[in-house]
Amino acid sequence: KNARSSSPAARCGSLVVLGLMGVSATVQASSTLDLSDAMYGARTIGMGQATTAYTGDSESIFSNVGSTATMESAKLGYTYTNVLTDISYLTLAGVYPTSLGVFGFGYSGVSVGDSFGTVIGSGGQVISDGSSYGYGASIVMGSYARPINDQLSLGINTKLYLQTLSGGSSSDSASGFDMDLGANYRLNKQ
């Protein structure tokens, strides 16, 4: 009997463990704020956010870093939006091809200023408590990608997350680190 063969129960157990690992990773990922999933430039919005395989823009580091590996010239892109005068969004991305591969950077940030604290009054109405709050979240990214062969390209992003909440009687901040892997496979060599 082949030493590598396993029983159906063992194979089923392996699938259950892999499934639970996937659910665990999904739950953990959904409990954090990743601005790079929500910050898009004009091209991405115009394409209905279907840019995973698109290889012509520096903004690709936010959707699939592997697709930046075949870029032949340096690219820089940014998006700035100010909503309701207090909410500012900024996205900045750049890639630079070298003989070692394509290096890139990205920044994505949102800030909300002068949100007023409220309390429920004795008559059930919402009233200002006189305090003011601010919120900020940002991601700073570094990326590297390179073609493996004519059809396959791989890339990696490292992300530093920063979040702050200030106002009232206290101020809090948090930070975290994450990595993304991306791949792009061309079905045709053209």
PDB file of C-alpha atoms in Angstrom:
ATOM      1  CA  LYS A   1       0.000   0.000   0.000  1.00  0.00           C
ATOM      2  CA  ASN A   2       1.247   3.501  -0.845  1.00  0.00           C
ATOM      3  CA  ALA A   3       2.474   5.350   2.267  1.00  0.00           C
ATOM      4  CA  ARG A   4       1.060   8.627   0.919  1.00  0.00           C
ATOM      5  CA  SER A   5      -2.525   7.404   0.599  1.00  0.00           C
ATOM      6  CA  SER A   6      -4.919   8.313   3.383  1.00  0.00           C
ATOM      7  CA  SER A   7      -8.338   7.182   4.444  1.00  0.00           C
ATOM      8  CA  PRO A   8     -11.468   9.059   3.347  1.00  0.00           C
ATOM      9  CA  ALA A   9     -11.979  10.122   6.983  1.00  0.00           C
ATOM     10  CA  ALA A  10      -8.493  11.678   7.123  1.00  0.00           C
ATOM     11  CA  ARG A  11      -9.067  13.532   3.850  1.00  0.00           C
ATOM     12  CA  CYS A  12     -12.436  14.766   5.082  1.00  0.00           C
ATOM     13  CA  GLY A  13     -10.819  15.890   8.361  1.00  0.00           C
ATOM     14  CA  SER A  14      -8.186  17.814   6.404  1.00  0.00           C
ATOM     15  CA  LEU A  15     -10.884  19.580   4.394  1.00  0.00           C
ATOM     16  CA  VAL A  16     -12.747  20.509   7.590  1.00  0.00           C
ATOM     17  CA  VAL A  17      -9.561  21.953   9.134  1.00  0.00           C
ATOM     18  CA  LEU A  18      -8.806  23.965   5.965  1.00  0.00           C
ATOM     19  CA  GLY A  19     -12.405  25.208   5.889  1.00  0.00           C
ATOM     20  CA  LEU A  20     -12.249  26.316   9.526  1.00  0.00           C
ATOM     21  CA  MET A  21      -8.960  28.112   8.866  1.00  0.00           C
ATOM     22  CA  GLY A  22     -10.616  29.978   5.994  1.00  0.00           C
ATOM     23  CA  VAL A  23     -13.599  30.966   8.155  1.00  0.00           C
ATOM     24  CA  SER A  24     -11.260  32.096  10.931  1.00  0.00           C
ATOM     25  CA  ALA A  25      -9.235  34.246   8.535  1.00  0.00           C
ATOM     26  CA  THR A  26     -12.429  35.755   7.094  1.00  0.00           C
ATOM     27  CA  VAL A  27     -13.794  36.635  10.541  1.00  0.00           C
ATOM     28  CA  GLN A  28     -10.495  38.197  11.591  1.00  0.00           C
ATOM     29  CA  ALA A  29     -10.205  40.169   8.362  1.00  0.00           C
ATOM     30  CA  SER A  30     -13.770  41.472   8.584  1.00  0.00           C
ATOM     31  CA  SER A  31     -13.195  42.926  12.051  1.00  0.00           C
ATOM     32  CA  THR A  32     -10.556  45.401  10.845  1.00  0.00           C
ATOM     33  CA  LEU A  33     -10.865  48.458   8.607  1.00  0.00           C
ATOM     34  CA  ASP A  34      -8.860  48.151   5.387  1.00  0.00           C
ATOM     35  CA  LEU A  35      -9.094  51.463   3.548  1.00  0.00           C
ATOM     36  CA  SER A  36      -7.319  50.050   0.509  1.00  0.00           C
ATOM     37  CA  ASP A  37     -10.482  48.036  -0.192  1.00  0.00           C
ATOM     38  CA  ALA A  38     -12.608  51.190  -0.281  1.00  0.00           C
ATOM     39  CA  MET A  39     -10.368  53.872  -1.772  1.00  0.00           C
ATOM     40  CA  TYR A  40     -10.557  54.019  -5.541  1.00  0.00           C
ATOM     41  CA  GLY A  41      -9.423  56.365  -8.238  1.00  0.00           C
ATOM     42  CA  ALA A  42     -11.394  57.482 -11.275  1.00  0.00           C
ATOM     43  CA  ARG A  43     -10.271  54.577 -13.495  1.00  0.00           C
ATOM     44  CA  THR A  44     -11.275  51.930 -10.954  1.00  0.00           C
ATOM     45  CA  ILE A  45     -14.653  53.561 -10.363  1.00  0.00           C
ATOM     46  CA  GLY A  46     -15.199  53.874 -14.119  1.00  0.00           C
ATOM     47  CA  MET A  47     -14.436  50.177 -14.579  1.00  0.00           C
ATOM     48  CA  GLY A  48     -16.946  49.181 -11.885  1.00  0.00           C
ATOM     49  CA  GLN A  49     -14.085  48.142  -9.565  1.00  0.00           C
ATOM     50  CA  ALA A  50     -13.265  45.257 -11.933  1.00  0.00           C
ATOM     51  CA  THR A  51      -9.516  45.920 -11.902  1.00  0.00           C
ATOM     52  CA  THR A  52      -8.012  42.758 -10.431  1.00  0.00           C
ATOM     53  CA  ALA A  53      -6.392  41.753 -13.748  1.00  0.00           C
ATOM     54  CA  TYR A  54      -5.874  45.288 -15.106  1.00  0.00           C
ATOM     55  CA  THR A  55      -2.153  45.971 -15.544  1.00  0.00           C
ATOM     56  CA  GLY A  56      -1.910  49.576 -16.716  1.00  0.00           C
ATOM     57  CA  ASP A  57      -2.200  51.725 -13.599  1.00  0.00           C
ATOM     58  CA  SER A  58      -0.276  52.441 -10.391  1.00  0.00           C
ATOM     59  CA  GLU A  59      -3.569  52.082  -8.530  1.00  0.00           C
ATOM     60  CA  SER A  60      -3.340  48.325  -9.219  1.00  0.00           C
ATOM     61  CA  ILE A  61      -1.315  47.905  -6.016  1.00  0.00           C
ATOM     62  CA  PHE A  62      -4.600  48.330  -4.101  1.00  0.00           C
ATOM     63  CA  SER A  63      -6.493  45.605  -6.007  1.00  0.00           C
ATOM     64  CA  ASN A  64      -3.797  43.121  -7.130  1.00  0.00           C
ATOM     65  CA  VAL A  65      -0.124  43.892  -6.615  1.00  0.00           C
ATOM     66  CA  GLY A  66       0.849  41.047  -8.971  1.00  0.00           C
ATOM     67  CA  SER A  67      -0.583  42.991 -11.902  1.00  0.00           C
ATOM     68  CA  THR A  68       2.029  45.761 -11.509  1.00  0.00           C
ATOM     69  CA  ALA A  69       4.924  43.435 -12.408  1.00  0.00           C
ATOM     70  CA  THR A  70       4.780  44.080 -16.155  1.00  0.00           C
ATOM     71  CA  MET A  71       4.696  47.884 -16.019  1.00  0.00           C
ATOM     72  CA  GLU A  72       7.476  49.354 -18.127  1.00  0.00           C
ATOM     73  CA  SER A  73       7.437  52.977 -16.945  1.00  0.00           C
ATOM     74  CA  ALA A  74       7.040  54.819 -13.659  1.00  0.00           C
ATOM     75  CA  LYS A  75       3.467  55.814 -12.819  1.00  0.00           C
ATOM     76  CA  LEU A  76       1.925  58.020 -10.171  1.00  0.00           C
ATOM     77  CA  GLY A  77      -1.739  58.518  -9.367  1.00  0.00           C
ATOM     78  CA  TYR A  78      -3.832  60.189  -6.711  1.00  0.00           C
ATOM     79  CA  THR A  79      -7.430  60.835  -5.750  1.00  0.00           C
ATOM     80  CA  TYR A  80      -8.689  63.450  -3.307  1.00  0.00           C
ATOM     81  CA  THR A  81     -12.298  63.916  -2.234  1.00  0.00           C
ATOM     82  CA  ASN A  82     -13.804  66.170   0.409  1.00  0.00           C
ATOM     83  CA  VAL A  83     -17.344  65.211   1.453  1.00  0.00           C
ATOM     84  CA  LEU A  84     -19.597  67.505   3.516  1.00  0.00           C
ATOM     85  CA  THR A  85     -16.546  69.750   4.230  1.00  0.00           C
ATOM     86  CA  ASP A  86     -15.480  67.573   7.191  1.00  0.00           C
ATOM     87  CA  ILE A  87     -14.658  64.192   5.608  1.00  0.00           C
ATOM     88  CA  SER A  88     -11.487  64.017   3.500  1.00  0.00           C
ATOM     89  CA  TYR A  89     -10.303  61.019   1.496  1.00  0.00           C
ATOM     90  CA  LEU A  90      -6.856  60.809  -0.086  1.00  0.00           C
ATOM     91  CA  THR A  91      -5.320  57.982  -2.099  1.00  0.00           C
ATOM     92  CA  LEU A  92      -1.811  58.123  -3.532  1.00  0.00           C
ATOM     93  CA  ALA A  93      -0.052  55.327  -5.426  1.00  0.00           C
ATOM     94  CA  GLY A  94       3.173  55.034  -7.382  1.00  0.00           C
ATOM     95  CA  VAL A  95       5.184  52.309  -9.091  1.00  0.00           C
ATOM     96  CA  TYR A  96       8.753  52.316 -10.373  1.00  0.00           C
ATOM     97  CA  PRO A  97      10.102  49.483 -12.561  1.00  0.00           C
ATOM     98  CA  THR A  98      13.743  48.414 -12.164  1.00  0.00           C
ATOM     99  CA  SER A  99      15.842  45.510 -13.400  1.00  0.00           C
ATOM    100  CA  LEU A 100      15.065  43.736 -10.084  1.00  0.00           C
ATOM    101  CA  GLY A 101      11.275  44.106 -10.392  1.00  0.00           C
ATOM    102  CA  VAL A 102       8.633  46.782  -9.855  1.00  0.00           C
ATOM    103  CA  PHE A 103       8.665  48.675  -6.560  1.00  0.00           C
ATOM    104  CA  GLY A 104       5.671  50.652  -5.423  1.00  0.00           C
ATOM    105  CA  PHE A 105       4.175  52.670  -2.609  1.00  0.00           C
ATOM    106  CA  GLY A 106       0.669  53.579  -1.623  1.00  0.00           C
ATOM    107  CA  TYR A 107      -1.142  55.734   0.865  1.00  0.00           C
ATOM    108  CA  SER A 108      -4.817  55.721   1.630  1.00  0.00           C
ATOM    109  CA  GLY A 109      -6.371  57.909   4.303  1.00  0.00           C
ATOM    110  CA  VAL A 110      -9.604  59.311   5.622  1.00  0.00           C
ATOM    111  CA  SER A 111     -10.115  62.008   8.240  1.00  0.00           C
ATOM    112  CA  VAL A 112     -13.263  63.271   9.893  1.00  0.00           C
ATOM    113  CA  GLY A 113     -13.046  66.474  11.866  1.00  0.00           C
ATOM    114  CA  ASP A 114     -15.342  68.347  14.213  1.00  0.00           C
ATOM    115  CA  SER A 115     -18.010  65.736  14.813  1.00  0.00           C
ATOM    116  CA  PHE A 116     -20.039  66.928  17.770  1.00  0.00           C
ATOM    117  CA  GLY A 117     -20.754  64.731  20.759  1.00  0.00           C
ATOM    118  CA  THR A 118     -24.419  64.222  21.623  1.00  0.00           C
ATOM    119  CA  VAL A 119     -26.499  62.916  24.485  1.00  0.00           C
ATOM    120  CA  ILE A 120     -30.151  62.019  24.884  1.00  0.00           C
ATOM    121  CA  GLY A 121     -31.934  64.798  26.793  1.00  0.00           C
ATOM    122  CA  SER A 122     -34.571  64.274  29.464  1.00  0.00           C
ATOM    123  CA  GLY A 123     -37.360  64.636  26.893  1.00  0.00           C
ATOM    124  CA  GLY A 124     -35.776  62.022  24.572  1.00  0.00           C
ATOM    125  CA  GLN A 125     -34.309  64.585  22.171  1.00  0.00           C
ATOM    126  CA  VAL A 126     -30.720  64.413  20.921  1.00  0.00           C
ATOM    127  CA  ILE A 127     -28.698  67.418  22.098  1.00  0.00           C
ATOM    128  CA  SER A 128     -25.057  68.457  21.827  1.00  0.00           C
ATOM    129  CA  ASP A 129     -22.924  67.847  24.892  1.00  0.00           C
ATOM    130  CA  GLY A 130     -20.479  70.580  23.836  1.00  0.00           C
ATOM    131  CA  SER A 131     -17.629  68.228  22.937  1.00  0.00           C
ATOM    132  CA  SER A 132     -15.967  67.758  19.554  1.00  0.00           C
ATOM    133  CA  TYR A 133     -14.473  64.555  18.138  1.00  0.00           C
ATOM    134  CA  GLY A 134     -12.137  63.693  15.283  1.00  0.00           C
ATOM    135  CA  TYR A 135     -11.297  60.417  13.551  1.00  0.00           C
ATOM    136  CA  GLY A 136      -8.463  59.460  11.252  1.00  0.00           C
ATOM    137  CA  ALA A 137      -7.446  56.225   9.556  1.00  0.00           C
ATOM    138  CA  SER A 138      -4.620  55.627   7.109  1.00  0.00           C
ATOM    139  CA  ILE A 139      -2.626  52.887   5.436  1.00  0.00           C
ATOM    140  CA  VAL A 140       0.958  53.217   4.254  1.00  0.00           C
ATOM    141  CA  MET A 141       1.994  50.500   1.793  1.00  0.00           C
ATOM    142  CA  GLY A 142       5.175  49.255   0.194  1.00  0.00           C
ATOM    143  CA  SER A 143       5.025  46.795  -2.709  1.00  0.00           C
ATOM    144  CA  TYR A 144       7.230  44.632  -4.866  1.00  0.00           C
ATOM    145  CA  ALA A 145       6.275  42.608  -7.954  1.00  0.00           C
ATOM    146  CA  ARG A 146       8.068  40.751 -10.721  1.00  0.00           C
ATOM    147  CA  PRO A 147       7.240  38.494 -13.637  1.00  0.00           C
ATOM    148  CA  ILE A 148       8.032  34.826 -13.047  1.00  0.00           C
ATOM    149  CA  ASN A 149       7.686  33.890 -16.726  1.00  0.00           C
ATOM    150  CA  ASP A 150       5.807  35.157 -19.814  1.00  0.00           C
ATOM    151  CA  GLN A 151       2.423  34.379 -18.267  1.00  0.00           C
ATOM    152  CA  LEU A 152       2.770  34.529 -14.464  1.00  0.00           C
ATOM    153  CA  SER A 153       3.556  37.566 -12.297  1.00  0.00           C
ATOM    154  CA  LEU A 154       3.674  37.668  -8.498  1.00  0.00           C
ATOM    155  CA  GLY A 155       3.702  40.537  -6.015  1.00  0.00           C
ATOM    156  CA  ILE A 156       3.616  41.360  -2.311  1.00  0.00           C
ATOM    157  CA  ASN A 157       2.305  44.351  -0.347  1.00  0.00           C
ATOM    158  CA  THR A 158       3.211  45.270   3.210  1.00  0.00           C
ATOM    159  CA  LYS A 159       0.726  47.546   4.981  1.00  0.00           C
ATOM    160  CA  LEU A 160       0.965  49.652   8.114  1.00  0.00           C
ATOM    161  CA  TYR A 161      -2.450  50.649   9.512  1.00  0.00           C
ATOM    162  CA  LEU A 162      -2.879  53.706  11.720  1.00  0.00           C
ATOM    163  CA  GLN A 163      -6.121  54.852  13.381  1.00  0.00           C
ATOM    164  CA  THR A 164      -6.859  57.690  15.809  1.00  0.00           C
ATOM    165  CA  LEU A 165      -9.908  58.906  17.679  1.00  0.00           C
ATOM    166  CA  SER A 166      -9.632  62.155  19.591  1.00  0.00           C
ATOM    167  CA  GLY A 167     -11.858  64.521  21.465  1.00  0.00           C
ATOM    168  CA  GLY A 168     -14.008  64.633  24.529  1.00  0.00           C
ATOM    169  CA  SER A 169     -11.948  63.699  27.523  1.00  0.00           C
ATOM    170  CA  SER A 170      -9.678  61.143  25.851  1.00  0.00           C
ATOM    171  CA  SER A 171      -7.693  60.249  22.794  1.00  0.00           C
ATOM    172  CA  ASP A 172      -6.972  56.763  21.453  1.00  0.00           C
ATOM    173  CA  SER A 173      -4.853  55.356  18.673  1.00  0.00           C
ATOM    174  CA  ALA A 174      -4.139  51.955  17.202  1.00  0.00           C
ATOM    175  CA  SER A 175      -1.822  50.473  14.613  1.00  0.00           C
ATOM    176  CA  GLY A 176      -1.376  47.167  12.840  1.00  0.00           C
ATOM    177  CA  PHE A 177       0.605  45.396  10.134  1.00  0.00           C
ATOM    178  CA  ASP A 178      -0.566  43.224   7.239  1.00  0.00           C
ATOM    179  CA  MET A 179       0.730  41.623   4.060  1.00  0.00           C
ATOM    180  CA  ASP A 180      -1.008  40.798   0.759  1.00  0.00           C
ATOM    181  CA  LEU A 181       0.112  38.441  -1.969  1.00  0.00           C
ATOM    182  CA  GLY A 182      -1.071  38.920  -5.539  1.00  0.00           C
ATOM    183  CA  ALA A 183      -0.757  36.958  -8.755  1.00  0.00           C
ATOM    184  CA  ASN A 184      -1.601  37.665 -12.364  1.00  0.00           C
ATOM    185  CA  TYR A 185      -1.730  34.834 -14.906  1.00  0.00           C
ATOM    186  CA  ARG A 186      -2.202  35.601 -18.593  1.00  0.00           C
ATOM    187  CA  LEU A 187      -4.024  32.907 -20.508  1.00  0.00           C
ATOM    188  CA  ASN A 188      -2.557  34.177 -23.809  1.00  0.00           C
ATOM    189  CA  LYS A 189       1.098  35.113 -24.203  1.00  0.00           C
ATOM    190  CA  GLN A 190       0.188  38.203 -26.234  1.00  0.00           C
TER     191      GLN A 190
END
